XYZ file of C-alpha atoms in Angstrom:
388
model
C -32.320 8.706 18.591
C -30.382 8.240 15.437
C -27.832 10.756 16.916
C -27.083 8.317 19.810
C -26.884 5.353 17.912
C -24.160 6.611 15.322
C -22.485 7.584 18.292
C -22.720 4.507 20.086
C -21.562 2.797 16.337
C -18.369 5.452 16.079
C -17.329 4.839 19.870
C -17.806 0.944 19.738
C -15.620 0.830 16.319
C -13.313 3.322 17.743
C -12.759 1.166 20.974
C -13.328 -2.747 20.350
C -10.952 -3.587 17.392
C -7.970 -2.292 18.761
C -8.792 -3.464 22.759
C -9.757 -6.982 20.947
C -5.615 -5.938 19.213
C -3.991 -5.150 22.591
C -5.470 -8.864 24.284
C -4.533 -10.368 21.078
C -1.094 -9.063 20.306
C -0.363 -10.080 24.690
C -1.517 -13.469 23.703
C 0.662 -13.770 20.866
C 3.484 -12.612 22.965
C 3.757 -14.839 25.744
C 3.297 -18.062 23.530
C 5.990 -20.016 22.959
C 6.639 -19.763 19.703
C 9.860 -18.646 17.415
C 10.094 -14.669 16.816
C 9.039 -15.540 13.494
C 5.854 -17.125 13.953
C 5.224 -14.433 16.504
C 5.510 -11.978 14.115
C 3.821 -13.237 11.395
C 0.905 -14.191 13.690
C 0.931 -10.694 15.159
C 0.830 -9.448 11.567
C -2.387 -12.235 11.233
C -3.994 -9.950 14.048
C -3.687 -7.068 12.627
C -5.210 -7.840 9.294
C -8.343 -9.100 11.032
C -8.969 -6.211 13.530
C -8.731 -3.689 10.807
C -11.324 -5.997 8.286
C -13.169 -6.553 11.731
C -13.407 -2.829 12.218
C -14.543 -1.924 8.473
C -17.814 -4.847 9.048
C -18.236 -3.486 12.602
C -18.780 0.444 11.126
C -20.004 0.295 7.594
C -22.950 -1.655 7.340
C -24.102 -0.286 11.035
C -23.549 3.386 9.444
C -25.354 2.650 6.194
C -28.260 1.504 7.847
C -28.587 4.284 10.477
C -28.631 6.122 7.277
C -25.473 7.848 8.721
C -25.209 9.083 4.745
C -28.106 11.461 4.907
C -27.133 12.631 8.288
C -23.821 13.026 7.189
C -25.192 15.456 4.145
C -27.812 17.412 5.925
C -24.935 18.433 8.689
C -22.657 19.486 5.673
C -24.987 21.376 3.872
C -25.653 23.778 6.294
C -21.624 24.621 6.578
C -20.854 28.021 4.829
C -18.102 26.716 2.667
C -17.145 26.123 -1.210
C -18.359 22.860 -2.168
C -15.157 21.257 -2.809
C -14.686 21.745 0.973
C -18.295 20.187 1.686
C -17.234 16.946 0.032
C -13.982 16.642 2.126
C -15.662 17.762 5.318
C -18.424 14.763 4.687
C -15.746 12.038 4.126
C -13.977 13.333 7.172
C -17.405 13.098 9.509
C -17.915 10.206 7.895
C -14.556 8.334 7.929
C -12.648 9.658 11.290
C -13.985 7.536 13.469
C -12.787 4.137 11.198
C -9.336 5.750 10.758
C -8.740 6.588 14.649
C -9.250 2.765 14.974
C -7.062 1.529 12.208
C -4.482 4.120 13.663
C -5.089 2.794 17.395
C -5.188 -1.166 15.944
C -1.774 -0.500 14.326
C -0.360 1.129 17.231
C -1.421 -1.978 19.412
C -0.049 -3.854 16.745
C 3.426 -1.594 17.031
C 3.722 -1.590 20.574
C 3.424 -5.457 21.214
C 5.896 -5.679 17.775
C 8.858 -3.991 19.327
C 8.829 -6.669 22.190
C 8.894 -9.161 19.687
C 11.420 -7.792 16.999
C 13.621 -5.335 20.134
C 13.307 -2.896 17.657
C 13.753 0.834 18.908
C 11.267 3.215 18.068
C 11.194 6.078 20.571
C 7.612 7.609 20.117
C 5.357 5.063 18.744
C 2.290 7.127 18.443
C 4.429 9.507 15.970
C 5.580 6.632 14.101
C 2.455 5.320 13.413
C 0.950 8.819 12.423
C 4.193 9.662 9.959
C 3.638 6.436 8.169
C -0.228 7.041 7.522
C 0.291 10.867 6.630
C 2.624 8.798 3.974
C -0.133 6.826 2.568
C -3.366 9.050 2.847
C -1.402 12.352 1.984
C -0.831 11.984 -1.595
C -4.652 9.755 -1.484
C -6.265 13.083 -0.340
C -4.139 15.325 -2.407
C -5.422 13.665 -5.665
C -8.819 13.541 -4.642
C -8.179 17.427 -4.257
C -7.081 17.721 -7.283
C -9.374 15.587 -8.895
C -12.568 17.017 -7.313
C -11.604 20.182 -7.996
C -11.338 19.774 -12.225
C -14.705 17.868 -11.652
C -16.417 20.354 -10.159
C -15.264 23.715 -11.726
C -14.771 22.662 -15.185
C -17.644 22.652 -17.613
C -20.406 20.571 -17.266
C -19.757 19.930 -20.708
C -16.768 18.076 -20.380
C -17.291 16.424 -17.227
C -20.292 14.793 -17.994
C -18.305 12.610 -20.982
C -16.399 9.793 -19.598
C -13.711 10.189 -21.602
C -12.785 13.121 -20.558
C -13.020 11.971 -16.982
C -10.483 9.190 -18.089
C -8.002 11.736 -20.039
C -7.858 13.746 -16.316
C -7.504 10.959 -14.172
C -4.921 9.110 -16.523
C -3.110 12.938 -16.136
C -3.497 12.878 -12.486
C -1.767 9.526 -12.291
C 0.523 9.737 -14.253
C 1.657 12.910 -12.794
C 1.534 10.762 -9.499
C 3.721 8.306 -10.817
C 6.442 11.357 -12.445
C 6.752 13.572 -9.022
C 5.662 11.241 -6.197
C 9.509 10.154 -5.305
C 9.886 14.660 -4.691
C 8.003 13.700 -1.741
C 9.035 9.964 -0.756
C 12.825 11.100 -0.735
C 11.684 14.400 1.768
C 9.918 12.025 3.914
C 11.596 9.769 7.275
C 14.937 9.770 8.340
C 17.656 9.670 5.408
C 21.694 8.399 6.032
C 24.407 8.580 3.674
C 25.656 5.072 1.724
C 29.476 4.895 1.845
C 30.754 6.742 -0.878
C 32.605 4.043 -2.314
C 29.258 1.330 -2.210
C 27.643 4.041 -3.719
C 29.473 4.890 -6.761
C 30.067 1.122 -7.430
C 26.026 0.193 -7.170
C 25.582 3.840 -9.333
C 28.349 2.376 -11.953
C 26.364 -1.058 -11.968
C 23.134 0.867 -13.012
C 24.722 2.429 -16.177
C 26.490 -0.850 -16.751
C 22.823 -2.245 -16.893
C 21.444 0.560 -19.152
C 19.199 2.103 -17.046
C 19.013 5.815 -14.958
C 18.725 6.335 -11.753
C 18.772 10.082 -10.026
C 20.260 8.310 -7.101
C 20.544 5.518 -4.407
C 19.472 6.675 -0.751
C 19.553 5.192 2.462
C 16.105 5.593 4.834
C 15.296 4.430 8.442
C 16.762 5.483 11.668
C 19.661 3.043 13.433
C 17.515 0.711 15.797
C 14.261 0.302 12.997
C 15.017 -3.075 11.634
C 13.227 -3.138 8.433
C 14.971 -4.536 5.351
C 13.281 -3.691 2.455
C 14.169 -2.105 -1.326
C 12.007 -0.191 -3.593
C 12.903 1.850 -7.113
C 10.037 4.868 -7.424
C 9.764 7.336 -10.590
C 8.514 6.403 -14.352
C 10.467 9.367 -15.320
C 13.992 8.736 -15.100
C 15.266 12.289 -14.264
C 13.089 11.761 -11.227
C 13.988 7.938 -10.736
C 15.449 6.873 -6.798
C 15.973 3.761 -5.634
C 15.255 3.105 -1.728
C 17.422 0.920 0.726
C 17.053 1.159 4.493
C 19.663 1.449 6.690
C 18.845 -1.497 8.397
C 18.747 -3.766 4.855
C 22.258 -1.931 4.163
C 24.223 -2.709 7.124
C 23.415 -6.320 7.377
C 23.869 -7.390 3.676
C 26.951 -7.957 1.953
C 28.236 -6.617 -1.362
C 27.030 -8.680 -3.828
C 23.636 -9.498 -1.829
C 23.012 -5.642 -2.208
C 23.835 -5.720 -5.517
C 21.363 -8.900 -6.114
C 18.902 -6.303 -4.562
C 19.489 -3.586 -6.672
C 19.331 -6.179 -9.943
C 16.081 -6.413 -8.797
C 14.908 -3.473 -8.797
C 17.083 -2.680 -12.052
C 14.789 -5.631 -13.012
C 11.098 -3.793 -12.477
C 13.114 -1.030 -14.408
C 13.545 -2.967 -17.848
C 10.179 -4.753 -17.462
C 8.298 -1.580 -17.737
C 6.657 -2.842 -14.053
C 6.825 0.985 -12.871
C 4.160 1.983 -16.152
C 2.491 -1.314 -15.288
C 1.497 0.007 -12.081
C 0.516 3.238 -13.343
C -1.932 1.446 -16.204
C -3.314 -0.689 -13.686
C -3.845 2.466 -11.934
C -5.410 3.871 -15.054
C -7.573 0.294 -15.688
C -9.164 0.913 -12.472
C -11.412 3.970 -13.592
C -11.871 1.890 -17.063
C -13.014 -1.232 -14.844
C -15.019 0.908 -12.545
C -17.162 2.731 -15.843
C -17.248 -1.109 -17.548
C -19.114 -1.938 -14.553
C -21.342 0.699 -14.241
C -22.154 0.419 -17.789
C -22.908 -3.040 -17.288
C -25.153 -2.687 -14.469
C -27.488 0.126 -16.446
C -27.977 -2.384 -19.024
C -29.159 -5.199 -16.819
C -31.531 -2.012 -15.283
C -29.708 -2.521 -12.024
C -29.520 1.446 -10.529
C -26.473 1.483 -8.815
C -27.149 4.872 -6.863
C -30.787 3.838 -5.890
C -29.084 2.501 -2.315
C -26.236 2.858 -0.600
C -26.403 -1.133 0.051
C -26.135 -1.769 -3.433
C -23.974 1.040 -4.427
C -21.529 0.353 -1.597
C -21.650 -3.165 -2.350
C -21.198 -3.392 -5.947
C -17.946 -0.641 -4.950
C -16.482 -2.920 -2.715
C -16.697 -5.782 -4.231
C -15.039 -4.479 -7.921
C -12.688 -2.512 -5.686
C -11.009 -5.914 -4.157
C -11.560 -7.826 -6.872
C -9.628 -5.324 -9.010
C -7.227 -4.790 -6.269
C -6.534 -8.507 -4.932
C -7.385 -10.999 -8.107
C -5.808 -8.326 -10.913
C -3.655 -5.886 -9.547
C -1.476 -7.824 -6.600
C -1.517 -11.213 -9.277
C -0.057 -8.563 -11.930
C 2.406 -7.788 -9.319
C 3.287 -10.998 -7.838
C 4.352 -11.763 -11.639
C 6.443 -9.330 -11.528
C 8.076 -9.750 -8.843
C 9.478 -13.418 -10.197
C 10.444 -11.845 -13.292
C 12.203 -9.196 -11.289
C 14.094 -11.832 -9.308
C 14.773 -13.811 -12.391
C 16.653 -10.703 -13.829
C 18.696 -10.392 -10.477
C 19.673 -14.014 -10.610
C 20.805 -13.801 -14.114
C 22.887 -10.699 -13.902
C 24.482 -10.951 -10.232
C 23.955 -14.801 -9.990
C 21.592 -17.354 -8.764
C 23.583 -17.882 -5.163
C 23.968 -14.167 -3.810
C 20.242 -13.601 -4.923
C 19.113 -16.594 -3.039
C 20.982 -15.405 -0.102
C 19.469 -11.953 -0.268
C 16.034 -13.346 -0.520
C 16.556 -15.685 2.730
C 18.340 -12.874 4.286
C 15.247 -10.308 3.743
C 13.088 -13.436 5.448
C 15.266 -13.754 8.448
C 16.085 -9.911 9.453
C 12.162 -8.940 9.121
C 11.484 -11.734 11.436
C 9.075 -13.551 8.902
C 8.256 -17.126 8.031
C 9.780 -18.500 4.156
C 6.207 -19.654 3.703
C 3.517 -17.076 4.116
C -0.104 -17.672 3.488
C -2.114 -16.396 0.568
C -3.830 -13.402 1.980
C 0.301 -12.517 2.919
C 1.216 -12.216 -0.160
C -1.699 -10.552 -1.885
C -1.423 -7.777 0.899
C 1.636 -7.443 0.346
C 1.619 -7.606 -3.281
C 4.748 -10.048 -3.531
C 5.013 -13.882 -3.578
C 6.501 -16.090 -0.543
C 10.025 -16.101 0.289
C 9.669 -19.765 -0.615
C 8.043 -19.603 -3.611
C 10.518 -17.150 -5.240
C 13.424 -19.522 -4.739
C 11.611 -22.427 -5.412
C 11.037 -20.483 -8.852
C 14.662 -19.721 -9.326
C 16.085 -23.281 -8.821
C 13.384 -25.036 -10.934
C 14.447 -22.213 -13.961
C 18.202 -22.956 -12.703
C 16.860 -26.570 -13.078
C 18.232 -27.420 -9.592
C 15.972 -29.514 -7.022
C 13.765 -26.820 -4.527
């Protein structure tokens, strides 16, 4: 009987979000409404389908006691133990990741219609960019499980030394991670002469970068900019193609300050210490727990709601506020090195070409880890002491 019902739970989570996605996103389509607000509302969807999918599975699993299950069919698999562990997140996780894959390709194929953006296979798409983000997730756990569970006992039962390896771990994340991001999608050459003038603007701002690449295939209209490496040997900064052939000179150039900008703020080792503060907030809490005689691994319920909860806290309330500050200090460098107008134009300009409102809503921007288009030149003219 249990059987059937965490079957029933996996085929009702795998099916109902993203069919509840594919009505939604053809709603949002034929309303008549500016590309914008279509977009941003699809975006809306999308957001809630995935949170609707996590409360649809998790607490349904937990109390099937889909854990147990989970172990007893695991145990009896002849492999290594590192193995065991990955095989029992897999049984336990596919079926929430084929419906956040199948939500976001709803999501995808009703976006194209909105934004006439090519994308030839869809499916593919979707799968490349999720490889992206749960690639170098499970390759860390790997890693991580594997130091855990073949090194002493004597080491790995201090938390300290637990901390020293995972500050390691990310760290190394943070040095070697743009080896893969630069290996990964679709890359086009920058005119040679662009190039070696945004390259000669770097040095003339005292900072290293490896190089400057172009990403994105023509017909994906994404504009978007990112700098990746602590180390600066193994520093890149990111433009897509479709950012690229729609800005001009001196906007690119206000894009490039900014990223110059997380450079000289340190925001890059930021990122990696809030990385770090994670595992420091994670034991804090633990420790705090034992001494209030509150036995975290007593239940799942409480263990998987005490995780949850200090997981978004950390993630929304510390981390994307951290970040959000950053980017305004980011943007003020840009605006004081290239200029207050071309920056301003570049920030309207990312707004307009990815089809998204100047004012976004809260839960926008802490997603997305960056403040509203309006906001950020609202902050720039008040320093600029102009009227917003």
């Amino acid at each position: 009987m249990k059987e059937i019902s965490l079957i029933l739970v996996s085929i009702a989570t795998v099916l109902v979000p993203p069919i509840i996605m594919r009505y939604w996103g053809r709603k949002i389509l034929r309303e008549e409404l500016p590309k914008k607000e279509k977009n941003y509302n699809l975006l809306k969807a999308e957001v809630i389908c995935i949170f609707g999918a996590f409360i649809l599975y998790f607490p349904a699993m937990i109390a099937l006691g889909a854990l147990d299950w989970a172990s007893d069919v695991v145990d009896k698999l002849p492999l290594p133990e590192i193995f065991k562990v990955f095989a029992f997140a897999a049984i336990l996780l596919f079926p929430l990741l084929l419906s956040i894959f199948l939500i976001i390709y709803e999501t995808v194929k009703v976006g194209v219609n909105i934004t006439e953006e090519k994308i030839e296979n869809p499916k593919k798409e979707v799968l490349k960019a999720l490889a992206l983000i749960l690639g170098p997730i499970i390759g860390f756990a790997f890693i991580w499980l594997l130091l855990m569970l073949y090194l002493p006992e004597s080491l790995t039962s201090k938390w300290w030394f637990d901390l020293l390896v995972y500050s390691i771990l990310i760290l190394a994340f943070f040095a070697l991670f743009p080896l893969i991001l630069i290996r990964v999608g679709t890359r086009s050459e920058l005119d040679p002469e662009l190039k070696a003038e945004l390259m000669r603007f770097c040095e003339e701002q005292g900072v290293k970068v490896r190089d400057i690449i172009v990403k994105g295939k023509p017909g994906q209209k994404l504009a978007n900019a990112m700098v990746t490496g602590i180390i600066p040997r193994y520093r890149y900064v990111v433009l897509t193609r479709y950012l690229v052939d729609n800005f001009e000179e001196d906007e690119i150039k206000a894009v490039l300050a900014h990223e110059i900008g997380h450079i000289k703020g340190k925001h890059l080792w930021i990122n990696a210490a809030l990385s770090i503060g994670w595992f420091l907030f994670w034991i804090g809490l633990i420790y705090i727990l034992h001494k209030f005689n509150v036995q975290l691994f007593s239940s799942p319920w409480i263990f998987f709601g005490v995780f949850f909860f200090a997981f978004y806290f950390w993630l929304f309330v510390i981390e994307s506020r951290i970040s959000i500050r950053n980017e305004f200090k980011a943007d003020e460098f840009a605006a004081n090195v290239v200029g207050l107008e071309p920056t301003l134009r570049a920030l309207k300009k990312l707004a307009e070409l990815n089809l998204l409102p100047e004012k976004t809503g809260k839960w926008f921007n802490l997603l997305n880890r960056h403040p509203s288009i309006e906001k950020r030149v609202e902050h720039l003219k008040r320093l600029a002491n102009l009227e917003p």
